Amino acid sequence: MFQSIGYGAKTARSKLEPMTFERDDPKPNELVIEVLYAGVCHSDIHQVKNEWANTVYPCVPGHEIVGRVKQAGAETSRFKEGDLVGVGCMIDSCRQCEACSAGDQNYCEGPNSWLATYNGPMTPATETEDGANMYGRDNTYGGYSDVVVVPEDFVLRIPEGLDPKAAAPILCAGVTTWSPLKHWGVKAGDKVAVLGFGGLGHMAAKLAKALGAEVTVLTSTPEKIEDAKRLGADAAHIETDKTALAPLAGTFDFILSTVPEKHEIGALLDLMKRDAAFIVVGNLDVVDGVDNSKLAFKRQTVGGSLIGNLQETQDVLDFCAANGVAPEVEMIDIAEINDAYVKIENGEARYRYVIDMATLKAV
């Protein structure tokens, strides 16, 4: 074990504060990565506050990580000391199940599912039949810290031409929206609606536009209408404006919901074409307002998607670098993290906070 420093919460009601903790020594197949930048995701807030009822404390969040390789294990070959790299939501999986064998590590069906970058395995030992944890790590600690230790094959390459600060949110917000866009075959000429225009939503709109789609943003925030157009959307409307939405009935090939909480979608199903899909990525709660009679008569789909696999994450990083796509980021010091959480919950972020982890050394 070796000592690491970071910012974490001790309880669901605690603010994040400086703390020290122990990390496992790196294995021969692992990299020690000095964290340079850490994106701030809404799911960090859900996890810190135990809103999914599975948080392991102390909780050191952060799963949008850009850093430099500080130490490379003897069995590593893809990266060397000094390389600029990224780490997303996962740092391991069972590697043996059908999903992992197909390259879909984010849908790992192993006894503990995938190992999250922080908070431990998705299926903890307490929820398995034999009470075991195949990873031997009940609590992992994320990117709000000085270093992370990650198996080399779960580390991504940050392509040249991509600003490292902007790259951080692509590792979650980017791939979470990219994966369903690609899986459901969004292509040039398609009409795409993005519901919600925050950290995920603004990336979804930028990526869909770069794929050649015609993009409409649906938001509950009036001041984001012009912002959406400024950032490339072809149109933007208040999602409850029946007058504005009436002409759009039956026009969209694909709708992506990025709203980070339980959300009524019934009225929006009328906007879909035959064979269209409405995919939810922002909410892990119940989807309200789904009337199967509407879906059945047009062979439509309402579904979900969970982050993205390793190849998709590398693909979206490369796509963003090649097409000049980047999230809108605001840099903050680590000491500002609690204020940033409040602003995110109040809808004030424009559009992704990224922590300059050099400021951790000053704490």
PDB file of C-alpha atoms in Angstrom, residues 102-320:
ATOM      1  CA  ALA A 102     -17.680  -8.920 -26.991  1.00  0.00           C
ATOM      2  CA  GLY A 103     -15.806  -5.812 -25.841  1.00  0.00           C
ATOM      3  CA  ASP A 104     -18.746  -4.447 -23.831  1.00  0.00           C
ATOM      4  CA  GLN A 105     -16.997  -4.147 -20.484  1.00  0.00           C
ATOM      5  CA  ASN A 106     -19.595  -1.606 -19.338  1.00  0.00           C
ATOM      6  CA  TYR A 107     -22.188  -4.405 -19.382  1.00  0.00           C
ATOM      7  CA  CYS A 108     -19.963  -6.911 -17.559  1.00  0.00           C
ATOM      8  CA  GLU A 109     -21.994  -9.911 -16.348  1.00  0.00           C
ATOM      9  CA  GLY A 110     -19.331 -11.245 -13.985  1.00  0.00           C
ATOM     10  CA  PRO A 111     -20.156 -11.892 -10.314  1.00  0.00           C
ATOM     11  CA  ASN A 112     -19.203  -8.346  -9.315  1.00  0.00           C
ATOM     12  CA  SER A 113     -19.829  -6.664 -12.696  1.00  0.00           C
ATOM     13  CA  TRP A 114     -17.265  -3.988 -13.618  1.00  0.00           C
ATOM     14  CA  LEU A 115     -14.973  -2.260 -11.173  1.00  0.00           C
ATOM     15  CA  ALA A 116     -15.809   1.431 -10.989  1.00  0.00           C
ATOM     16  CA  THR A 117     -13.066   4.043 -10.967  1.00  0.00           C
ATOM     17  CA  TYR A 118     -14.363   4.987  -7.544  1.00  0.00           C
ATOM     18  CA  ASN A 119     -16.737   3.363  -5.035  1.00  0.00           C
ATOM     19  CA  GLY A 120     -15.705  -0.242  -5.790  1.00  0.00           C
ATOM     20  CA  PRO A 121     -17.397  -2.932  -7.918  1.00  0.00           C
ATOM     21  CA  MET A 122     -20.835  -2.276  -9.370  1.00  0.00           C
ATOM     22  CA  THR A 123     -22.047  -5.438  -7.616  1.00  0.00           C
ATOM     23  CA  PRO A 124     -20.422  -5.417  -4.164  1.00  0.00           C
ATOM     24  CA  ALA A 125     -19.610  -8.566  -2.251  1.00  0.00           C
ATOM     25  CA  THR A 126     -22.712  -8.144  -0.072  1.00  0.00           C
ATOM     26  CA  GLU A 127     -24.912  -8.662  -3.141  1.00  0.00           C
ATOM     27  CA  THR A 128     -23.217 -11.764  -4.576  1.00  0.00           C
ATOM     28  CA  GLU A 129     -24.196 -15.388  -3.915  1.00  0.00           C
ATOM     29  CA  ASP A 130     -20.882 -16.297  -2.291  1.00  0.00           C
ATOM     30  CA  GLY A 131     -20.159 -12.947  -0.638  1.00  0.00           C
ATOM     31  CA  ALA A 132     -16.926 -12.558  -2.582  1.00  0.00           C
ATOM     32  CA  ASN A 133     -15.293  -9.651  -4.393  1.00  0.00           C
ATOM     33  CA  MET A 134     -13.180 -10.884  -7.302  1.00  0.00           C
ATOM     34  CA  TYR A 135     -11.276  -7.591  -7.443  1.00  0.00           C
ATOM     35  CA  GLY A 136     -10.184  -7.549  -3.808  1.00  0.00           C
ATOM     36  CA  ARG A 137     -11.108  -3.861  -3.647  1.00  0.00           C
ATOM     37  CA  ASP A 138     -14.202  -2.908  -1.675  1.00  0.00           C
ATOM     38  CA  ASN A 139     -13.541   0.806  -2.120  1.00  0.00           C
ATOM     39  CA  THR A 140     -11.749   2.386  -5.024  1.00  0.00           C
ATOM     40  CA  TYR A 141     -10.792   6.033  -4.955  1.00  0.00           C
ATOM     41  CA  GLY A 142     -11.245   8.252  -7.969  1.00  0.00           C
ATOM     42  CA  GLY A 143      -9.711  11.178  -9.768  1.00  0.00           C
ATOM     43  CA  TYR A 144     -10.148  13.929  -7.179  1.00  0.00           C
ATOM     44  CA  SER A 145      -6.705  12.807  -6.037  1.00  0.00           C
ATOM     45  CA  ASP A 146      -3.009  13.027  -6.803  1.00  0.00           C
ATOM     46  CA  VAL A 147      -2.684   9.652  -8.570  1.00  0.00           C
ATOM     47  CA  VAL A 148      -4.736   6.669  -9.721  1.00  0.00           C
ATOM     48  CA  VAL A 149      -3.592   3.089 -10.334  1.00  0.00           C
ATOM     49  CA  VAL A 150      -5.222   1.380 -13.327  1.00  0.00           C
ATOM     50  CA  PRO A 151      -4.673  -1.779 -15.426  1.00  0.00           C
ATOM     51  CA  GLU A 152      -3.095  -0.680 -18.695  1.00  0.00           C
ATOM     52  CA  ASP A 153      -5.850  -2.069 -20.907  1.00  0.00           C
ATOM     53  CA  PHE A 154      -8.408   0.181 -19.178  1.00  0.00           C
ATOM     54  CA  VAL A 155      -6.379   3.306 -19.950  1.00  0.00           C
ATOM     55  CA  LEU A 156      -7.164   5.475 -22.988  1.00  0.00           C
ATOM     56  CA  ARG A 157      -4.837   7.415 -25.264  1.00  0.00           C
ATOM     57  CA  ILE A 158      -5.411  11.182 -25.395  1.00  0.00           C
ATOM     58  CA  PRO A 159      -4.908  12.069 -29.085  1.00  0.00           C
ATOM     59  CA  GLU A 160      -2.769  14.951 -30.226  1.00  0.00           C
ATOM     60  CA  GLY A 161      -4.760  18.064 -31.019  1.00  0.00           C
ATOM     61  CA  LEU A 162      -7.206  17.531 -28.159  1.00  0.00           C
ATOM     62  CA  ASP A 163      -6.889  19.986 -25.280  1.00  0.00           C
ATOM     63  CA  PRO A 164      -6.219  17.831 -22.178  1.00  0.00           C
ATOM     64  CA  LYS A 165      -8.528  20.035 -20.100  1.00  0.00           C
ATOM     65  CA  ALA A 166     -11.398  19.530 -22.545  1.00  0.00           C
ATOM     66  CA  ALA A 167     -10.615  15.841 -22.937  1.00  0.00           C
ATOM     67  CA  ALA A 168     -11.587  15.036 -19.343  1.00  0.00           C
ATOM     68  CA  PRO A 169     -15.414  15.295 -19.736  1.00  0.00           C
ATOM     69  CA  ILE A 170     -15.292  13.277 -22.963  1.00  0.00           C
ATOM     70  CA  LEU A 171     -14.341  10.246 -20.839  1.00  0.00           C
ATOM     71  CA  CYS A 172     -17.867  10.135 -19.367  1.00  0.00           C
ATOM     72  CA  ALA A 173     -20.188  12.808 -20.766  1.00  0.00           C
ATOM     73  CA  GLY A 174     -18.745  12.284 -24.225  1.00  0.00           C
ATOM     74  CA  VAL A 175     -18.885   8.502 -24.414  1.00  0.00           C
ATOM     75  CA  THR A 176     -22.218   8.291 -22.569  1.00  0.00           C
ATOM     76  CA  THR A 177     -23.832  10.212 -25.437  1.00  0.00           C
ATOM     77  CA  TRP A 178     -21.604   8.865 -28.233  1.00  0.00           C
ATOM     78  CA  SER A 179     -22.365   5.203 -27.478  1.00  0.00           C
ATOM     79  CA  PRO A 180     -26.153   5.402 -28.089  1.00  0.00           C
ATOM     80  CA  LEU A 181     -25.709   7.710 -31.087  1.00  0.00           C
ATOM     81  CA  LYS A 182     -23.510   5.062 -32.701  1.00  0.00           C
ATOM     82  CA  HIS A 183     -25.384   2.001 -31.461  1.00  0.00           C
ATOM     83  CA  TRP A 184     -28.692   3.249 -32.866  1.00  0.00           C
ATOM     84  CA  GLY A 185     -27.007   4.271 -36.080  1.00  0.00           C
ATOM     85  CA  VAL A 186     -27.411   8.039 -36.112  1.00  0.00           C
ATOM     86  CA  LYS A 187     -26.023   9.291 -39.419  1.00  0.00           C
ATOM     87  CA  ALA A 188     -25.823  12.308 -41.687  1.00  0.00           C
ATOM     88  CA  GLY A 189     -29.272  13.637 -42.547  1.00  0.00           C
ATOM     89  CA  ASP A 190     -31.039  12.157 -39.517  1.00  0.00           C
ATOM     90  CA  LYS A 191     -33.150  14.400 -37.333  1.00  0.00           C
ATOM     91  CA  VAL A 192     -32.058  14.169 -33.707  1.00  0.00           C
ATOM     92  CA  ALA A 193     -33.543  15.771 -30.598  1.00  0.00           C
ATOM     93  CA  VAL A 194     -31.526  16.168 -27.414  1.00  0.00           C
ATOM     94  CA  LEU A 195     -33.577  16.500 -24.231  1.00  0.00           C
ATOM     95  CA  GLY A 196     -31.709  18.454 -21.567  1.00  0.00           C
ATOM     96  CA  PHE A 197     -28.802  20.773 -22.242  1.00  0.00           C
ATOM     97  CA  GLY A 198     -26.284  20.365 -19.467  1.00  0.00           C
ATOM     98  CA  GLY A 199     -22.993  18.495 -19.302  1.00  0.00           C
ATOM     99  CA  LEU A 200     -24.276  15.483 -21.247  1.00  0.00           C
ATOM    100  CA  GLY A 201     -26.775  17.333 -23.407  1.00  0.00           C
ATOM    101  CA  HIS A 202     -24.390  19.878 -24.875  1.00  0.00           C
ATOM    102  CA  MET A 203     -21.956  17.074 -25.775  1.00  0.00           C
ATOM    103  CA  ALA A 204     -24.772  15.042 -27.347  1.00  0.00           C
ATOM    104  CA  ALA A 205     -25.757  18.012 -29.506  1.00  0.00           C
ATOM    105  CA  LYS A 206     -22.176  18.669 -30.601  1.00  0.00           C
ATOM    106  CA  LEU A 207     -21.500  15.017 -31.420  1.00  0.00           C
ATOM    107  CA  ALA A 208     -24.756  14.501 -33.318  1.00  0.00           C
ATOM    108  CA  LYS A 209     -24.104  17.655 -35.317  1.00  0.00           C
ATOM    109  CA  ALA A 210     -20.571  16.494 -36.145  1.00  0.00           C
ATOM    110  CA  LEU A 211     -22.047  13.191 -37.373  1.00  0.00           C
ATOM    111  CA  GLY A 212     -24.089  15.210 -39.858  1.00  0.00           C
ATOM    112  CA  ALA A 213     -27.465  15.099 -38.125  1.00  0.00           C
ATOM    113  CA  GLU A 214     -29.958  17.946 -37.896  1.00  0.00           C
ATOM    114  CA  VAL A 215     -30.079  18.704 -34.173  1.00  0.00           C
ATOM    115  CA  THR A 216     -32.880  20.159 -32.068  1.00  0.00           C
ATOM    116  CA  VAL A 217     -32.368  20.860 -28.375  1.00  0.00           C
ATOM    117  CA  LEU A 218     -35.301  20.562 -25.950  1.00  0.00           C
ATOM    118  CA  THR A 219     -34.691  22.286 -22.633  1.00  0.00           C
ATOM    119  CA  SER A 220     -36.581  23.525 -19.581  1.00  0.00           C
ATOM    120  CA  THR A 221     -34.274  26.551 -19.254  1.00  0.00           C
ATOM    121  CA  PRO A 222     -35.212  29.548 -21.442  1.00  0.00           C
ATOM    122  CA  GLU A 223     -31.754  31.132 -21.263  1.00  0.00           C
ATOM    123  CA  LYS A 224     -30.247  28.019 -22.849  1.00  0.00           C
ATOM    124  CA  ILE A 225     -32.216  28.446 -26.097  1.00  0.00           C
ATOM    125  CA  GLU A 226     -29.768  30.883 -27.680  1.00  0.00           C
ATOM    126  CA  ASP A 227     -26.825  29.105 -26.085  1.00  0.00           C
ATOM    127  CA  ALA A 228     -27.810  25.847 -27.791  1.00  0.00           C
ATOM    128  CA  LYS A 229     -27.934  27.586 -31.162  1.00  0.00           C
ATOM    129  CA  ARG A 230     -24.596  29.280 -30.493  1.00  0.00           C
ATOM    130  CA  LEU A 231     -23.034  25.896 -29.828  1.00  0.00           C
ATOM    131  CA  GLY A 232     -24.299  24.455 -33.102  1.00  0.00           C
ATOM    132  CA  ALA A 233     -27.871  23.236 -32.641  1.00  0.00           C
ATOM    133  CA  ASP A 234     -30.139  23.867 -35.639  1.00  0.00           C
ATOM    134  CA  ALA A 235     -33.072  24.665 -33.364  1.00  0.00           C
ATOM    135  CA  ALA A 236     -33.937  24.835 -29.673  1.00  0.00           C
ATOM    136  CA  HIS A 237     -37.287  24.893 -27.858  1.00  0.00           C
ATOM    137  CA  ILE A 238     -38.717  24.754 -24.373  1.00  0.00           C
ATOM    138  CA  GLU A 239     -39.725  21.126 -23.959  1.00  0.00           C
ATOM    139  CA  THR A 240     -43.226  22.003 -22.677  1.00  0.00           C
ATOM    140  CA  ASP A 241     -44.012  24.559 -25.416  1.00  0.00           C
ATOM    141  CA  LYS A 242     -46.863  22.756 -27.191  1.00  0.00           C
ATOM    142  CA  THR A 243     -47.149  25.432 -29.865  1.00  0.00           C
ATOM    143  CA  ALA A 244     -43.487  25.149 -30.833  1.00  0.00           C
ATOM    144  CA  LEU A 245     -43.459  21.341 -30.686  1.00  0.00           C
ATOM    145  CA  ALA A 246     -46.700  20.709 -32.606  1.00  0.00           C
ATOM    146  CA  PRO A 247     -45.063  21.055 -36.066  1.00  0.00           C
ATOM    147  CA  LEU A 248     -42.349  18.610 -34.980  1.00  0.00           C
ATOM    148  CA  ALA A 249     -44.735  15.670 -34.424  1.00  0.00           C
ATOM    149  CA  GLY A 250     -43.470  12.527 -36.125  1.00  0.00           C
ATOM    150  CA  THR A 251     -40.235  14.101 -37.368  1.00  0.00           C
ATOM    151  CA  PHE A 252     -37.360  12.749 -35.246  1.00  0.00           C
ATOM    152  CA  ASP A 253     -35.347   9.623 -36.017  1.00  0.00           C
ATOM    153  CA  PHE A 254     -33.718   9.625 -32.593  1.00  0.00           C
ATOM    154  CA  ILE A 255     -34.264  11.370 -29.252  1.00  0.00           C
ATOM    155  CA  LEU A 256     -31.656  11.264 -26.495  1.00  0.00           C
ATOM    156  CA  SER A 257     -32.687  12.199 -22.968  1.00  0.00           C
ATOM    157  CA  THR A 258     -29.834  13.539 -20.852  1.00  0.00           C
ATOM    158  CA  VAL A 259     -31.967  14.877 -17.981  1.00  0.00           C
ATOM    159  CA  PRO A 260     -30.272  13.703 -14.742  1.00  0.00           C
ATOM    160  CA  GLU A 261     -33.399  12.837 -12.788  1.00  0.00           C
ATOM    161  CA  LYS A 262     -36.791  11.148 -13.086  1.00  0.00           C
ATOM    162  CA  HIS A 263     -38.558  12.843 -15.973  1.00  0.00           C
ATOM    163  CA  GLU A 264     -41.955  12.644 -17.681  1.00  0.00           C
ATOM    164  CA  ILE A 265     -41.496  11.828 -21.384  1.00  0.00           C
ATOM    165  CA  GLY A 266     -44.996  10.855 -22.546  1.00  0.00           C
ATOM    166  CA  ALA A 267     -45.734  13.949 -24.629  1.00  0.00           C
ATOM    167  CA  LEU A 268     -42.360  13.739 -26.343  1.00  0.00           C
ATOM    168  CA  LEU A 269     -43.057  10.282 -27.768  1.00  0.00           C
ATOM    169  CA  ASP A 270     -45.350  11.986 -30.297  1.00  0.00           C
ATOM    170  CA  LEU A 271     -42.291  13.632 -31.841  1.00  0.00           C
ATOM    171  CA  MET A 272     -40.824  10.331 -33.062  1.00  0.00           C
ATOM    172  CA  LYS A 273     -41.008   8.819 -36.535  1.00  0.00           C
ATOM    173  CA  ARG A 274     -41.853   5.207 -37.211  1.00  0.00           C
ATOM    174  CA  ASP A 275     -38.958   2.979 -36.054  1.00  0.00           C
ATOM    175  CA  ALA A 276     -37.456   5.846 -34.050  1.00  0.00           C
ATOM    176  CA  ALA A 277     -35.770   5.380 -30.684  1.00  0.00           C
ATOM    177  CA  PHE A 278     -36.020   7.393 -27.469  1.00  0.00           C
ATOM    178  CA  ILE A 279     -32.947   6.572 -25.358  1.00  0.00           C
ATOM    179  CA  VAL A 280     -32.451   7.651 -21.750  1.00  0.00           C
ATOM    180  CA  VAL A 281     -28.892   8.157 -20.474  1.00  0.00           C
ATOM    181  CA  GLY A 282     -29.274  10.803 -17.769  1.00  0.00           C
ATOM    182  CA  ASN A 283     -31.637   8.996 -15.414  1.00  0.00           C
ATOM    183  CA  LEU A 284     -31.232   5.650 -13.638  1.00  0.00           C
ATOM    184  CA  ASP A 285     -34.713   5.890 -12.113  1.00  0.00           C
ATOM    185  CA  VAL A 286     -38.147   4.896 -13.442  1.00  0.00           C
ATOM    186  CA  VAL A 287     -39.061   6.353 -16.847  1.00  0.00           C
ATOM    187  CA  ASP A 288     -42.500   7.945 -16.513  1.00  0.00           C
ATOM    188  CA  GLY A 289     -45.139   8.411 -19.180  1.00  0.00           C
ATOM    189  CA  VAL A 290     -44.395   5.542 -21.565  1.00  0.00           C
ATOM    190  CA  ASP A 291     -47.593   4.474 -23.335  1.00  0.00           C
ATOM    191  CA  ASN A 292     -46.925   1.253 -25.243  1.00  0.00           C
ATOM    192  CA  SER A 293     -49.886   1.854 -27.530  1.00  0.00           C
ATOM    193  CA  LYS A 294     -48.009   4.830 -28.961  1.00  0.00           C
ATOM    194  CA  LEU A 295     -44.873   2.756 -29.402  1.00  0.00           C
ATOM    195  CA  ALA A 296     -46.541  -0.312 -30.865  1.00  0.00           C
ATOM    196  CA  PHE A 297     -48.343   1.464 -33.677  1.00  0.00           C
ATOM    197  CA  LYS A 298     -45.086   2.963 -34.931  1.00  0.00           C
ATOM    198  CA  ARG A 299     -42.665   0.172 -33.929  1.00  0.00           C
ATOM    199  CA  GLN A 300     -40.754   2.592 -31.738  1.00  0.00           C
ATOM    200  CA  THR A 301     -38.283   1.955 -28.945  1.00  0.00           C
ATOM    201  CA  VAL A 302     -37.775   3.463 -25.511  1.00  0.00           C
ATOM    202  CA  GLY A 303     -34.512   2.239 -24.058  1.00  0.00           C
ATOM    203  CA  GLY A 304     -31.433   2.937 -22.037  1.00  0.00           C
ATOM    204  CA  SER A 305     -27.682   3.017 -22.465  1.00  0.00           C
ATOM    205  CA  LEU A 306     -24.879   2.895 -19.905  1.00  0.00           C
ATOM    206  CA  ILE A 307     -21.694   4.919 -20.482  1.00  0.00           C
ATOM    207  CA  GLY A 308     -19.693   3.156 -23.232  1.00  0.00           C
ATOM    208  CA  ASN A 309     -17.104   0.434 -23.680  1.00  0.00           C
ATOM    209  CA  LEU A 310     -13.357   0.977 -23.939  1.00  0.00           C
ATOM    210  CA  GLN A 311     -13.263   0.998 -27.738  1.00  0.00           C
ATOM    211  CA  GLU A 312     -16.150   3.464 -27.921  1.00  0.00           C
ATOM    212  CA  THR A 313     -14.335   5.716 -25.455  1.00  0.00           C
ATOM    213  CA  GLN A 314     -11.188   5.713 -27.570  1.00  0.00           C
ATOM    214  CA  ASP A 315     -13.304   6.236 -30.691  1.00  0.00           C
ATOM    215  CA  VAL A 316     -15.035   9.332 -29.313  1.00  0.00           C
ATOM    216  CA  LEU A 317     -11.739  10.813 -28.145  1.00  0.00           C
ATOM    217  CA  ASP A 318     -10.310  10.318 -31.638  1.00  0.00           C
ATOM    218  CA  PHE A 319     -13.503  11.620 -33.294  1.00  0.00           C
ATOM    219  CA  CYS A 320     -13.450  14.770 -31.177  1.00  0.00           C
TER     220      CYS A 320
END
